[in-house]
Short mmCIF file of C-alpha atoms and ligand atoms in Angstrom, two decimals:
data_model
loop_
_atom_site.label_atom_id
_atom_site.label_comp_id
_atom_site.label_asym_id
_atom_site.label_seq_id
_atom_site.Cartn_x
_atom_site.Cartn_y
_atom_site.Cartn_z
CA UNK A 1 22.46 -0.44 -4.85
CA UNK A 2 18.92 -0.25 -3.50
CA UNK A 3 17.88 -1.62 -0.14
CA UNK A 4 14.30 -1.72 1.04
CA UNK A 5 13.94 -2.35 4.77
CA UNK A 6 10.72 -4.04 5.79
CA UNK A 7 8.62 -7.19 5.58
CA UNK A 8 6.65 -8.73 2.74
CA UNK A 9 3.41 -8.76 4.77
CA UNK A 10 3.36 -4.95 5.00
CA UNK A 11 1.02 -3.17 2.60
CA UNK A 12 3.29 -0.13 2.55
CA UNK A 13 6.37 -2.22 1.75
CA UNK A 14 4.43 -3.97 -1.01
CA UNK A 15 3.48 -0.60 -2.58
CA UNK A 16 7.17 0.25 -2.90
CA UNK A 17 8.04 -3.22 -4.23
CA UNK A 18 5.30 -2.86 -6.87
CA UNK A 19 6.73 0.49 -8.02
CA UNK A 20 10.27 -0.94 -8.16
CA UNK A 21 9.11 -3.94 -10.20
CA UNK A 22 6.96 -1.86 -12.53
CA UNK A 23 9.96 0.45 -13.15
CA UNK A 24 12.27 -2.54 -13.61
CA UNK A 25 14.59 -1.46 -10.78
CA UNK A 26 16.55 -4.14 -8.87
CA UNK A 27 16.51 -4.02 -5.09
CA UNK A 28 17.22 -6.07 -2.02
CA UNK A 29 14.51 -6.56 0.63
CA UNK A 30 16.20 -6.41 4.04
CA UNK A 31 13.92 -8.06 6.62
CA UNK A 32 12.90 -5.88 9.56
CA UNK A 33 10.34 -7.02 12.13
CA UNK A 34 8.73 -3.90 13.54
CA UNK A 35 6.33 -6.01 15.59
CA UNK A 36 9.10 -7.87 17.43
CA UNK A 37 8.76 -8.06 21.21
CA UNK A 38 10.59 -5.02 22.54
CA UNK A 39 9.83 -3.00 19.43
CA UNK A 40 11.73 -2.33 16.23
CA UNK A 41 15.47 -3.08 16.25
CA UNK A 42 17.57 -0.15 17.47
CA UNK A 43 19.42 0.19 14.16
CA UNK A 44 16.09 0.55 12.34
CA UNK A 45 15.15 3.55 14.47
CA UNK A 46 18.18 5.30 13.03
CA UNK A 47 16.69 4.81 9.57
CA UNK A 48 13.13 5.53 10.61
CA UNK A 49 12.61 7.56 13.81
CA UNK A 50 8.94 6.50 13.96
CA UNK A 51 9.88 2.82 13.81
CA UNK A 52 7.74 1.98 10.78
CA UNK A 53 8.38 0.13 7.55
CA UNK A 54 9.41 0.70 4.81
CA UNK A 55 12.70 2.53 4.94
CA UNK A 56 14.75 2.87 1.78
CA UNK A 57 18.35 3.42 0.76
CA UNK A 58 19.82 4.17 -2.67
CA UNK A 59 23.63 4.24 -2.35
CA UNK A 60 24.16 6.90 0.34
CA UNK A 61 20.66 8.42 0.05
CA UNK A 62 18.24 7.33 2.77
CA UNK A 63 14.52 7.95 2.82
CA UNK A 64 11.40 7.00 4.77
CA UNK A 65 7.67 7.66 4.20
CA UNK A 66 6.12 5.61 1.41
CA UNK A 67 4.86 8.41 -0.83
CA UNK A 68 8.28 10.10 -0.79
CA UNK A 69 9.90 6.76 -1.65
CA UNK A 70 7.39 6.07 -4.44
CA UNK A 71 7.99 9.48 -6.03
CA UNK A 72 11.75 9.10 -5.72
CA UNK A 73 11.66 5.71 -7.46
CA UNK A 74 9.61 7.12 -10.30
CA UNK A 75 11.74 10.23 -10.74
CA UNK A 76 15.24 8.85 -10.11
CA UNK A 77 15.07 5.88 -12.45
CA UNK A 78 14.43 5.42 -16.14
CA UNK A 79 11.55 3.28 -17.36
CA UNK A 80 7.82 3.64 -17.48
CA UNK A 81 6.63 6.92 -15.93
CA UNK A 82 4.34 6.24 -12.97
CA UNK A 83 3.04 9.81 -12.62
CA UNK A 84 0.70 11.61 -15.01
CA UNK A 85 2.01 14.61 -16.95
CA UNK A 86 -0.99 16.90 -16.68
CA UNK A 87 -1.62 18.91 -13.49
CA UNK A 88 -5.20 17.64 -13.18
CA UNK A 89 -4.37 13.95 -13.45
CA UNK A 90 -1.31 14.36 -11.23
CA UNK A 91 -3.52 16.02 -8.62
CA UNK A 92 -6.01 13.12 -8.83
CA UNK A 93 -3.20 10.64 -8.26
CA UNK A 94 -1.97 12.62 -5.25
CA UNK A 95 -5.52 12.83 -3.93
CA UNK A 96 -5.89 9.04 -4.03
CA UNK A 97 -2.51 8.58 -2.30
CA UNK A 98 -3.64 10.95 0.43
CA UNK A 99 -7.04 9.26 0.90
CA UNK A 100 -5.26 5.91 1.23
CA UNK A 101 -2.82 7.17 3.87
CA UNK A 102 -5.10 9.45 5.82
CA UNK A 103 -8.36 7.51 5.89
CA UNK A 104 -8.12 4.06 4.34
CA UNK A 105 -5.13 2.35 5.96
CA UNK A 106 -6.21 2.45 9.60
CA UNK A 107 -9.88 1.69 8.93
CA UNK A 108 -9.68 -0.90 6.16
CA UNK A 109 -6.55 -2.74 7.28
CA UNK A 110 -6.41 -2.47 11.07
CA UNK A 111 -10.01 -1.94 12.14
CA UNK A 112 -11.54 -4.43 9.71
CA UNK A 113 -9.04 -6.78 7.99
CA UNK A 114 -6.84 -7.44 11.03
CA UNK A 115 -9.86 -7.88 13.32
CA UNK A 116 -11.91 -10.05 10.96
CA UNK A 117 -9.19 -12.14 9.26
CA UNK A 118 -5.92 -12.03 11.21
CA UNK A 119 -7.01 -12.12 14.86
CA UNK A 120 -9.30 -15.19 14.64
CA UNK A 121 -6.50 -17.04 12.78
CA UNK A 122 -4.19 -16.28 15.69
CA UNK A 123 -6.63 -17.89 18.13
CA UNK A 124 -7.95 -14.53 19.19
CA UNK A 125 -11.40 -13.29 18.46
CA UNK A 126 -12.51 -10.36 16.34
CA UNK A 127 -13.45 -7.17 18.17
CA UNK A 128 -16.98 -6.89 16.78
CA UNK A 129 -17.50 -3.46 18.31
CA UNK A 130 -14.39 -2.12 16.57
CA UNK A 131 -15.49 -3.61 13.24
CA UNK A 132 -19.04 -2.31 13.56
CA UNK A 133 -17.88 1.18 14.41
CA UNK A 134 -15.44 1.23 11.47
CA UNK A 135 -18.03 0.19 8.90
CA UNK A 136 -19.52 3.66 8.29
CA UNK A 137 -16.06 5.14 7.64
CA UNK A 138 -15.14 2.15 5.43
CA UNK A 139 -18.29 2.67 3.35
CA UNK A 140 -17.35 6.34 2.90
CA UNK A 141 -13.76 5.46 1.90
CA UNK A 142 -14.84 2.89 -0.69
CA UNK A 143 -17.45 5.28 -2.11
CA UNK A 144 -14.81 8.02 -2.35
CA UNK A 145 -12.32 5.72 -4.08
CA UNK A 146 -15.04 4.47 -6.45
CA UNK A 147 -15.85 8.08 -7.36
CA UNK A 148 -12.15 8.77 -8.01
CA UNK A 149 -11.64 5.65 -10.16
CA UNK A 150 -11.59 6.68 -13.81
CA UNK A 151 -12.69 4.51 -16.69
CA UNK A 152 -9.84 2.48 -18.14
CA UNK A 153 -7.60 -0.27 -16.82
CA UNK A 154 -6.05 1.84 -14.03
CA UNK A 155 -7.28 4.16 -11.31
CA UNK A 156 -6.17 7.16 -13.35
CA UNK A 157 -7.62 5.84 -16.62
CA UNK A 158 -5.07 4.62 -19.13
CA UNK A 159 -1.88 5.12 -17.16
CA UNK A 160 -0.48 2.88 -14.45
CA UNK A 161 0.49 5.24 -11.63
CA UNK A 162 1.75 5.33 -8.07
CA UNK A 163 -1.91 5.37 -7.00
CA UNK A 164 -2.37 1.82 -8.33
CA UNK A 165 0.82 0.65 -6.62
CA UNK A 166 -0.31 2.09 -3.30
CA UNK A 167 -3.99 1.15 -3.45
CA UNK A 168 -3.70 -2.48 -4.55
CA UNK A 169 -2.03 -3.98 -1.45
CA UNK A 170 -4.43 -2.22 0.94
CA UNK A 171 -7.61 -3.01 -0.97
CA UNK A 172 -6.50 -6.58 -1.59
CA UNK A 173 -6.33 -7.18 2.18
CA UNK A 174 -9.60 -5.38 2.81
CA UNK A 175 -11.30 -7.56 0.17
CA UNK A 176 -10.30 -10.66 2.14
CA UNK A 177 -12.74 -9.71 4.92
CA UNK A 178 -16.47 -10.31 4.53
CA UNK A 179 -17.09 -6.60 5.12
CA UNK A 180 -14.60 -5.77 2.35
CA UNK A 181 -16.27 -8.17 -0.08
CA UNK A 182 -19.65 -6.66 0.68
CA UNK A 183 -18.55 -3.02 0.36
CA UNK A 184 -16.56 -3.67 -2.82
CA UNK A 185 -19.63 -5.21 -4.46
CA UNK A 186 -21.14 -1.73 -4.35
CA UNK A 187 -18.06 -0.26 -6.10
CA UNK A 188 -17.91 -1.91 -9.54
CA UNK A 189 -15.15 0.24 -11.11
CA UNK A 190 -12.88 -0.26 -8.10
CA UNK A 191 -13.67 -3.99 -7.90
CA UNK A 192 -12.94 -4.56 -11.58
CA UNK A 193 -9.70 -2.62 -11.27
CA UNK A 194 -8.66 -4.75 -8.25
CA UNK A 195 -9.55 -8.00 -10.02
CA UNK A 196 -7.38 -6.99 -13.01
CA UNK A 197 -4.52 -5.64 -10.90
CA UNK A 198 -4.28 -8.93 -9.01
CA UNK A 199 -3.26 -10.65 -12.24
CA UNK A 200 -0.29 -8.32 -12.89
CA UNK A 201 3.13 -9.92 -12.78
CA UNK A 202 4.36 -7.40 -10.20
CA UNK A 203 1.42 -8.18 -7.91
CA UNK A 204 1.90 -11.94 -8.18
CA UNK A 205 5.65 -11.57 -7.59
CA UNK A 206 5.11 -9.62 -4.35
CA UNK A 207 2.64 -12.00 -2.75
CA UNK A 208 3.66 -12.36 0.91
CA UNK A 209 5.31 -15.75 1.52
CA UNK A 210 2.86 -18.30 2.84
CA UNK A 211 -0.24 -16.67 1.32
CA UNK A 212 -2.16 -17.60 -1.80
N1 GSH B 1 3.53 6.87 7.21
C1 GSH B 1 4.23 5.62 6.98
C2 GSH B 1 3.33 4.49 7.43
C3 GSH B 1 4.02 3.14 7.32
C4 GSH B 1 3.34 2.11 8.21
O1 GSH B 1 2.39 2.40 8.97
N2 GSH B 1 3.83 0.88 8.12
C5 GSH B 1 3.33 -0.16 8.98
C6 GSH B 1 3.39 -1.52 8.29
S1 GSH B 1 2.29 -1.64 6.91
C7 GSH B 1 4.20 -0.26 10.21
O2 GSH B 1 5.40 -0.07 10.13
N3 GSH B 1 3.59 -0.54 11.36
C8 GSH B 1 4.32 -0.74 12.58
C9 GSH B 1 3.71 -0.02 13.73
O3 GSH B 1 2.74 0.72 13.55
O4 GSH B 1 4.25 -0.20 14.83
C10 GSH B 1 4.59 5.52 5.50
O5 GSH B 1 3.94 6.17 4.68
O6 GSH B 1 5.55 4.81 5.16
#
């Protein structure tokens, strides 16, 4: 029995859902609202001491941190392998995962997407200073990811990997901002990969409810 604790709007939760679907592993999404007034529910803090989503449980084995969960899913279950065999390609995949976590998430999702797309829709206004000061870093991130994107249908060439599962939800949100559209135009390999990935069954099946 697999339980994934989180919310469908979360890019990190979606990465895990993509890996589960691509592996063909059944799971139950248990809704957790980490942004609730008063903070994450007390019982969630026992699963995840930092109060983030996702958290994961397979029978009596509990885990948090998305990359650890992604690797576990790939290694604990049969099905398509989502990690390259060779040391060099495996290192490239890990490098992309690390760039996404360390640099991309905060800048692309919070500093740009949330400010430009989410806040105005909530009757707030975008923090233009925050967006403007994130743009240089965003340009660097997109250029780095473009340089790491290999030729072929996936980020690591011919093999669908955990890097695709983790990158697609984040870049999909970033692309919804005008800054994202503009920066992705200068990254043709990455843009083509994103356009193709958006048509995958797993991606369509994990669309957050209420979004197109
Ligand atoms: N290092 C965590 C990051 C997860 C994360 O930041 N999740 C976001 C949602 S996409 C979250 O829980 N945010 C709540 C908060 O920051 O309070 C991981 O790899 O799983």
